[in-house]
PDB file of C-alpha atoms in Angstrom:
ATOM      1  CA  MET A   1       0.000   0.000   0.000  1.00 42.00           C
ATOM      2  CA  GLU A   2       1.380   3.441  -0.946  1.00 45.00           C
ATOM      3  CA  GLN A   3       1.729   6.181   1.633  1.00 44.00           C
ATOM      4  CA  GLY A   4      -1.519   8.163   1.789  1.00 50.00           C
ATOM      5  CA  ASP A   5      -3.631   5.370   0.346  1.00 53.00           C
ATOM      6  CA  THR A   6      -6.293   4.139   2.693  1.00 49.00           C
ATOM      7  CA  PRO A   7      -8.151   0.865   2.276  1.00 49.00           C
ATOM      8  CA  SER A   8     -11.904   1.304   2.469  1.00 45.00           C
ATOM      9  CA  SER A   9     -12.040  -2.053   4.225  1.00 38.00           C
ATOM     10  CA  ILE A  10     -10.427  -5.447   4.007  1.00 34.00           C
ATOM     11  CA  GLY A  11     -12.217  -8.550   2.881  1.00 34.00           C
ATOM     12  CA  LYS A  12     -13.080 -11.126   0.307  1.00 32.00           C
ATOM     13  CA  MET A  13     -16.165 -11.649  -1.870  1.00 32.00           C
ATOM     14  CA  PRO A  14     -19.060  -9.134  -1.670  1.00 35.00           C
ATOM     15  CA  ASN A  15     -22.770  -9.072  -2.296  1.00 33.00           C
ATOM     16  CA  LEU A  16     -23.655  -6.448  -4.927  1.00 33.00           C
ATOM     17  CA  ILE A  17     -26.628  -4.140  -5.326  1.00 33.00           C
ATOM     18  CA  ALA A  18     -27.407  -2.670  -8.759  1.00 35.00           C
ATOM     19  CA  ASN A  19     -27.552   1.048  -9.540  1.00 37.00           C
ATOM     20  CA  THR A  20     -31.202   2.121  -9.348  1.00 35.00           C
ATOM     21  CA  ASN A  21     -31.105   5.942  -9.114  1.00 38.00           C
ATOM     22  CA  LYS A  22     -29.748   7.167 -12.463  1.00 39.00           C
ATOM     23  CA  GLU A  23     -32.392   9.849 -13.091  1.00 37.00           C
ATOM     24  CA  SER A  24     -31.182  12.169 -10.291  1.00 44.00           C
ATOM     25  CA  MET A  25     -27.574  12.333 -11.527  1.00 54.00           C
ATOM     26  CA  LYS A  26     -25.770  14.403 -14.130  1.00 72.00           C
ATOM     27  CA  ASP A  27     -24.611  12.636 -17.302  1.00 76.00           C
ATOM     28  CA  ASN A  28     -20.984  12.541 -16.184  1.00 91.00           C
ATOM     29  CA  GLU A  29     -21.767  11.107 -12.732  1.00 95.00           C
ATOM     30  CA  LEU A  30     -22.342   7.517 -11.722  1.00 96.00           C
ATOM     31  CA  LEU A  31     -24.094   6.161  -8.624  1.00 97.00           C
ATOM     32  CA  ILE A  32     -22.541   2.935  -7.400  1.00 97.00           C
ATOM     33  CA  ARG A  33     -24.078   0.964  -4.553  1.00 96.00           C
ATOM     34  CA  LEU A  34     -21.901  -1.672  -2.965  1.00 95.00           C
ATOM     35  CA  ASN A  35     -22.696  -4.172  -0.240  1.00 93.00           C
ATOM     36  CA  ARG A  36     -19.825  -4.206   2.212  1.00 89.00           C
ATOM     37  CA  GLY A  37     -19.911  -7.997   2.624  1.00 84.00           C
ATOM     38  CA  SER A  38     -16.387  -8.939   3.572  1.00 76.00           C
ATOM     39  CA  GLY A  39     -14.872  -5.748   2.152  1.00 90.00           C
ATOM     40  CA  LEU A  40     -15.308  -2.914  -0.343  1.00 94.00           C
ATOM     41  CA  GLY A  41     -11.822  -3.321  -1.822  1.00 94.00           C
ATOM     42  CA  PHE A  42     -10.787   0.172  -2.915  1.00 95.00           C
ATOM     43  CA  TYR A  43      -8.269   2.781  -1.761  1.00 95.00           C
ATOM     44  CA  ILE A  44      -8.645   6.540  -1.696  1.00 96.00           C
ATOM     45  CA  ARG A  45      -6.393   9.570  -1.543  1.00 96.00           C
ATOM     46  CA  GLY A  46      -6.987  13.303  -1.317  1.00 95.00           C
ATOM     47  CA  GLY A  47      -8.985  15.822   0.676  1.00 95.00           C
ATOM     48  CA  ILE A  48      -8.589  19.487   1.524  1.00 95.00           C
ATOM     49  CA  ASP A  49      -5.875  18.630   4.046  1.00 94.00           C
ATOM     50  CA  ASN A  50      -3.752  16.675   1.526  1.00 92.00           C
ATOM     51  CA  PRO A  51      -4.778  17.125  -2.130  1.00 93.00           C
ATOM     52  CA  HIS A  52      -4.007  14.199  -4.430  1.00 93.00           C
ATOM     53  CA  LEU A  53      -3.746  16.425  -7.525  1.00 92.00           C
ATOM     54  CA  PRO A  54      -2.709  20.064  -7.970  1.00 89.00           C
ATOM     55  CA  GLY A  55      -5.727  22.352  -8.048  1.00 88.00           C
ATOM     56  CA  ASP A  56      -8.245  19.729  -6.889  1.00 93.00           C
ATOM     57  CA  SER A  57      -8.731  18.763  -3.248  1.00 94.00           C
ATOM     58  CA  GLY A  58     -11.312  16.075  -4.002  1.00 95.00           C
ATOM     59  CA  ILE A  59     -11.281  12.431  -2.925  1.00 97.00           C
ATOM     60  CA  PHE A  60      -9.896  10.102  -5.629  1.00 97.00           C
ATOM     61  CA  VAL A  61      -9.869   6.331  -6.036  1.00 96.00           C
ATOM     62  CA  THR A  62      -6.231   5.238  -6.274  1.00 95.00           C
ATOM     63  CA  ARG A  63      -6.663   1.473  -6.482  1.00 95.00           C
ATOM     64  CA  VAL A  64      -9.435  -1.123  -6.825  1.00 96.00           C
ATOM     65  CA  ARG A  65      -8.840  -4.707  -5.723  1.00 94.00           C
ATOM     66  CA  ASP A  66     -10.333  -7.347  -8.007  1.00 93.00           C
ATOM     67  CA  SER A  67     -11.572  -9.444  -5.084  1.00 91.00           C
ATOM     68  CA  GLY A  68     -13.428  -6.639  -3.262  1.00 93.00           C
ATOM     69  CA  SER A  69     -17.009  -5.519  -3.776  1.00 94.00           C
ATOM     70  CA  ALA A  70     -15.935  -2.627  -6.032  1.00 95.00           C
ATOM     71  CA  GLY A  71     -13.706  -4.874  -8.156  1.00 94.00           C
ATOM     72  CA  VAL A  72     -16.390  -7.491  -8.686  1.00 94.00           C
ATOM     73  CA  ASP A  73     -18.955  -4.785  -9.534  1.00 95.00           C
ATOM     74  CA  GLY A  74     -16.502  -3.368 -12.096  1.00 95.00           C
ATOM     75  CA  ARG A  75     -17.731   0.229 -12.330  1.00 97.00           C
ATOM     76  CA  LEU A  76     -15.448   1.971  -9.819  1.00 97.00           C
ATOM     77  CA  LYS A  77     -12.047   2.634 -11.408  1.00 97.00           C
ATOM     78  CA  GLN A  78      -8.707   4.105 -10.449  1.00 96.00           C
ATOM     79  CA  GLY A  79      -8.841   7.856 -11.124  1.00 96.00           C
ATOM     80  CA  ASP A  80     -12.563   8.254 -10.374  1.00 97.00           C
ATOM     81  CA  LYS A  81     -13.425  11.203  -8.142  1.00 97.00           C
ATOM     82  CA  ILE A  82     -15.834  10.445  -5.288  1.00 97.00           C
ATOM     83  CA  LEU A  83     -18.391  13.237  -4.910  1.00 97.00           C
ATOM     84  CA  GLU A  84     -20.691  11.744  -2.264  1.00 97.00           C
ATOM     85  CA  ILE A  85     -20.638   8.855   0.198  1.00 96.00           C
ATOM     86  CA  ASN A  86     -24.142   7.705   1.220  1.00 95.00           C
ATOM     87  CA  GLY A  87     -25.546  11.088   0.159  1.00 95.00           C
ATOM     88  CA  GLU A  88     -22.967  13.123   2.118  1.00 96.00           C
ATOM     89  CA  SER A  89     -20.852  15.424  -0.035  1.00 96.00           C
ATOM     90  CA  VAL A  90     -17.081  14.907   0.125  1.00 96.00           C
ATOM     91  CA  ARG A  91     -16.326  17.663  -2.379  1.00 95.00           C
ATOM     92  CA  SER A  92     -14.722  19.823   0.341  1.00 94.00           C
ATOM     93  CA  CYS A  93     -13.769  17.501   3.165  1.00 95.00           C
ATOM     94  CA  ASN A  94     -10.532  16.247   4.622  1.00 95.00           C
ATOM     95  CA  HIS A  95      -9.214  12.728   4.088  1.00 96.00           C
ATOM     96  CA  LYS A  96     -10.032  11.492   7.582  1.00 96.00           C
ATOM     97  CA  ASP A  97     -13.700  12.574   7.300  1.00 96.00           C
ATOM     98  CA  ALA A  98     -14.072  10.705   4.003  1.00 95.00           C
ATOM     99  CA  ILE A  99     -12.634   7.544   5.584  1.00 95.00           C
ATOM    100  CA  GLU A 100     -15.005   7.869   8.537  1.00 95.00           C
ATOM    101  CA  LEU A 101     -18.008   8.221   6.187  1.00 95.00           C
ATOM    102  CA  ILE A 102     -17.013   4.988   4.454  1.00 93.00           C
ATOM    103  CA  GLN A 103     -16.357   3.151   7.701  1.00 92.00           C
ATOM    104  CA  ASP A 104     -19.616   4.344   9.310  1.00 92.00           C
ATOM    105  CA  ALA A 105     -21.754   3.694   6.220  1.00 89.00           C
ATOM    106  CA  GLY A 106     -23.118   0.346   7.349  1.00 89.00           C
ATOM    107  CA  ASP A 107     -23.615  -2.692   5.134  1.00 92.00           C
ATOM    108  CA  GLU A 108     -24.553  -0.742   1.992  1.00 94.00           C
ATOM    109  CA  VAL A 109     -22.244   1.990   0.713  1.00 95.00           C
ATOM    110  CA  SER A 110     -23.498   4.379  -1.933  1.00 96.00           C
ATOM    111  CA  LEU A 111     -20.872   6.281  -3.917  1.00 97.00           C
ATOM    112  CA  LEU A 112     -21.595   9.095  -6.338  1.00 97.00           C
ATOM    113  CA  VAL A 113     -18.524   9.328  -8.572  1.00 97.00           C
ATOM    114  CA  ARG A 114     -17.313  11.233 -11.611  1.00 97.00           C
ATOM    115  CA  PRO A 115     -15.461   8.641 -13.718  1.00 97.00           C
ATOM    116  CA  GLY A 116     -12.046   9.482 -15.191  1.00 95.00           C
ATOM    117  CA  THR A 117     -11.604  12.816 -13.433  1.00 94.00           C
ATOM    118  CA  GLU A 118      -7.956  12.247 -12.517  1.00 95.00           C
ATOM    119  CA  ARG A 119      -7.055  11.611 -16.172  1.00 94.00           C
ATOM    120  CA  GLU A 120      -8.905  14.790 -17.250  1.00 93.00           C
ATOM    121  CA  ILE A 121      -7.072  16.914 -14.678  1.00 92.00           C
ATOM    122  CA  LEU A 122      -3.681  15.475 -15.636  1.00 92.00           C
ATOM    123  CA  GLU A 123      -4.411  16.153 -19.332  1.00 91.00           C
ATOM    124  CA  ARG A 124      -5.251  19.805 -18.528  1.00 89.00           C
ATOM    125  CA  ILE A 125      -2.044  20.175 -16.516  1.00 88.00           C
ATOM    126  CA  SER A 126      -0.058  18.665 -19.388  1.00 87.00           C
ATOM    127  CA  GLU A 127      -1.652  21.079 -21.864  1.00 85.00           C
ATOM    128  CA  VAL A 128      -0.613  24.052 -19.730  1.00 83.00           C
ATOM    129  CA  GLU A 129       2.926  22.753 -19.230  1.00 81.00           C
ATOM    130  CA  HIS A 130       3.458  21.830 -22.892  1.00 78.00           C
ATOM    131  CA  GLY A 131       1.287  24.401 -24.611  1.00 72.00           C
ATOM    132  CA  SER A 132      -2.445  24.495 -24.983  1.00 57.00           C
ATOM    133  CA  LYS A 133      -4.110  22.643 -27.853  1.00 53.00           C
ATOM    134  CA  LYS A 134      -6.172  25.702 -28.765  1.00 51.00           C
ATOM    135  CA  ASP A 135      -5.004  29.276 -29.238  1.00 47.00           C
ATOM    136  CA  ASP A 136      -5.901  30.811 -25.885  1.00 47.00           C
ATOM    137  CA  ARG A 137      -5.195  34.348 -27.124  1.00 46.00           C
ATOM    138  CA  LYS A 138      -8.014  34.139 -29.687  1.00 46.00           C
ATOM    139  CA  THR A 139     -10.634  32.759 -27.283  1.00 44.00           C
ATOM    140  CA  GLY A 140      -9.659  34.934 -24.341  1.00 43.00           C
ATOM    141  CA  GLU A 141      -9.435  31.833 -22.158  1.00 43.00           C
ATOM    142  CA  PHE A 142      -6.337  31.197 -20.113  1.00 41.00           C
ATOM    143  CA  PRO A 143      -5.428  27.966 -18.341  1.00 42.00           C
ATOM    144  CA  PHE A 144      -5.482  28.291 -14.553  1.00 41.00           C
ATOM    145  CA  ALA A 145      -5.067  31.636 -12.839  1.00 42.00           C
ATOM    146  CA  LEU A 146      -1.646  32.619 -14.209  1.00 41.00           C
ATOM    147  CA  GLY A 147      -2.894  33.571 -17.656  1.00 41.00           C
ATOM    148  CA  ILE A 148       0.347  32.525 -19.317  1.00 44.00           C
ATOM    149  CA  GLY A 149      -1.366  30.715 -22.154  1.00 45.00           C
ATOM    150  CA  SER A 150       0.933  28.495 -24.170  1.00 44.00           C
ATOM    151  CA  TYR A 151       4.087  30.551 -23.575  1.00 47.00           C
ATOM    152  CA  GLY A 152       5.162  28.778 -20.393  1.00 51.00           C
ATOM    153  CA  ILE A 153       6.851  29.976 -17.254  1.00 52.00           C
ATOM    154  CA  THR A 154      10.289  28.773 -18.401  1.00 58.00           C
ATOM    155  CA  ALA A 155      10.398  31.166 -21.350  1.00 58.00           C
ATOM    156  CA  VAL A 156       9.410  34.116 -19.160  1.00 58.00           C
ATOM    157  CA  ALA A 157      12.030  33.241 -16.543  1.00 61.00           C
ATOM    158  CA  MET A 158      14.725  32.867 -19.218  1.00 65.00           C
ATOM    159  CA  GLY A 159      13.863  36.309 -20.579  1.00 62.00           C
ATOM    160  CA  ILE A 160      14.183  37.904 -17.147  1.00 67.00           C
ATOM    161  CA  VAL A 161      17.564  36.242 -16.576  1.00 64.00           C
ATOM    162  CA  ALA A 162      18.825  37.356 -20.005  1.00 67.00           C
ATOM    163  CA  ILE A 163      17.793  40.981 -19.405  1.00 70.00           C
ATOM    164  CA  SER A 164      19.346  40.965 -15.936  1.00 65.00           C
ATOM    165  CA  PHE A 165      22.600  39.513 -17.286  1.00 61.00           C
ATOM    166  CA  TYR A 166      22.695  42.125 -20.059  1.00 63.00           C
ATOM    167  CA  MET A 167      22.213  44.959 -17.550  1.00 64.00           C
ATOM    168  CA  ILE A 168      25.025  43.635 -15.317  1.00 64.00           C
ATOM    169  CA  ILE A 169      27.446  43.349 -18.236  1.00 62.00           C
ATOM    170  CA  ARG A 170      26.490  46.763 -19.595  1.00 62.00           C
ATOM    171  CA  ARG A 171      27.087  48.417 -16.197  1.00 59.00           C
ATOM    172  CA  GLY A 172      30.408  46.601 -15.901  1.00 55.00           C
ATOM    173  CA  PHE A 173      31.655  47.993 -19.239  1.00 49.00           C
ATOM    174  CA  ARG A 174      30.568  51.552 -18.358  1.00 46.00           C
ATOM    175  CA  SER A 175      32.545  51.505 -15.102  1.00 44.00           C
ATOM    176  CA  TYR A 176      35.746  50.978 -17.127  1.00 44.00           C
ATOM    177  CA  GLU A 177      35.198  53.939 -19.490  1.00 41.00           C
TER     178      GLU A 177
END
């Protein structure tokens, strides 16, 4: 187990309950109901006290064991963001509170998740670091709060260093005149 990962519980084969409440969710959200049985079989990371990803303090699934309830059900995946546990929002909670909600949930655990969120966030970060796929100057949209578009921090820093170096050299030559 990696540092920061927390097992939802330990156990063997579960009893499963099918998803029956799809009409109250958004298209990109999935309600998963799991019977604890001998164990849920997934690990989580994140929270406002220790974010798993830059810019998102949500609770993320970091691993799903094949033998646990979640693994047998097959819908919960690594990288899914958990939005609610048994109807309680975990969008802005710390890691310990999320663990307690899972542990105190009883025999049936209901998870509202947004599948693939970790991958989406990492793709956005990669676009900012390596240049955006669209021309941000034309749309007026800028990735994150820095507003650096596709130019990158490295280029800006290099420019500042070059100007500073030029000014130092120029002053040095003037002092010998």
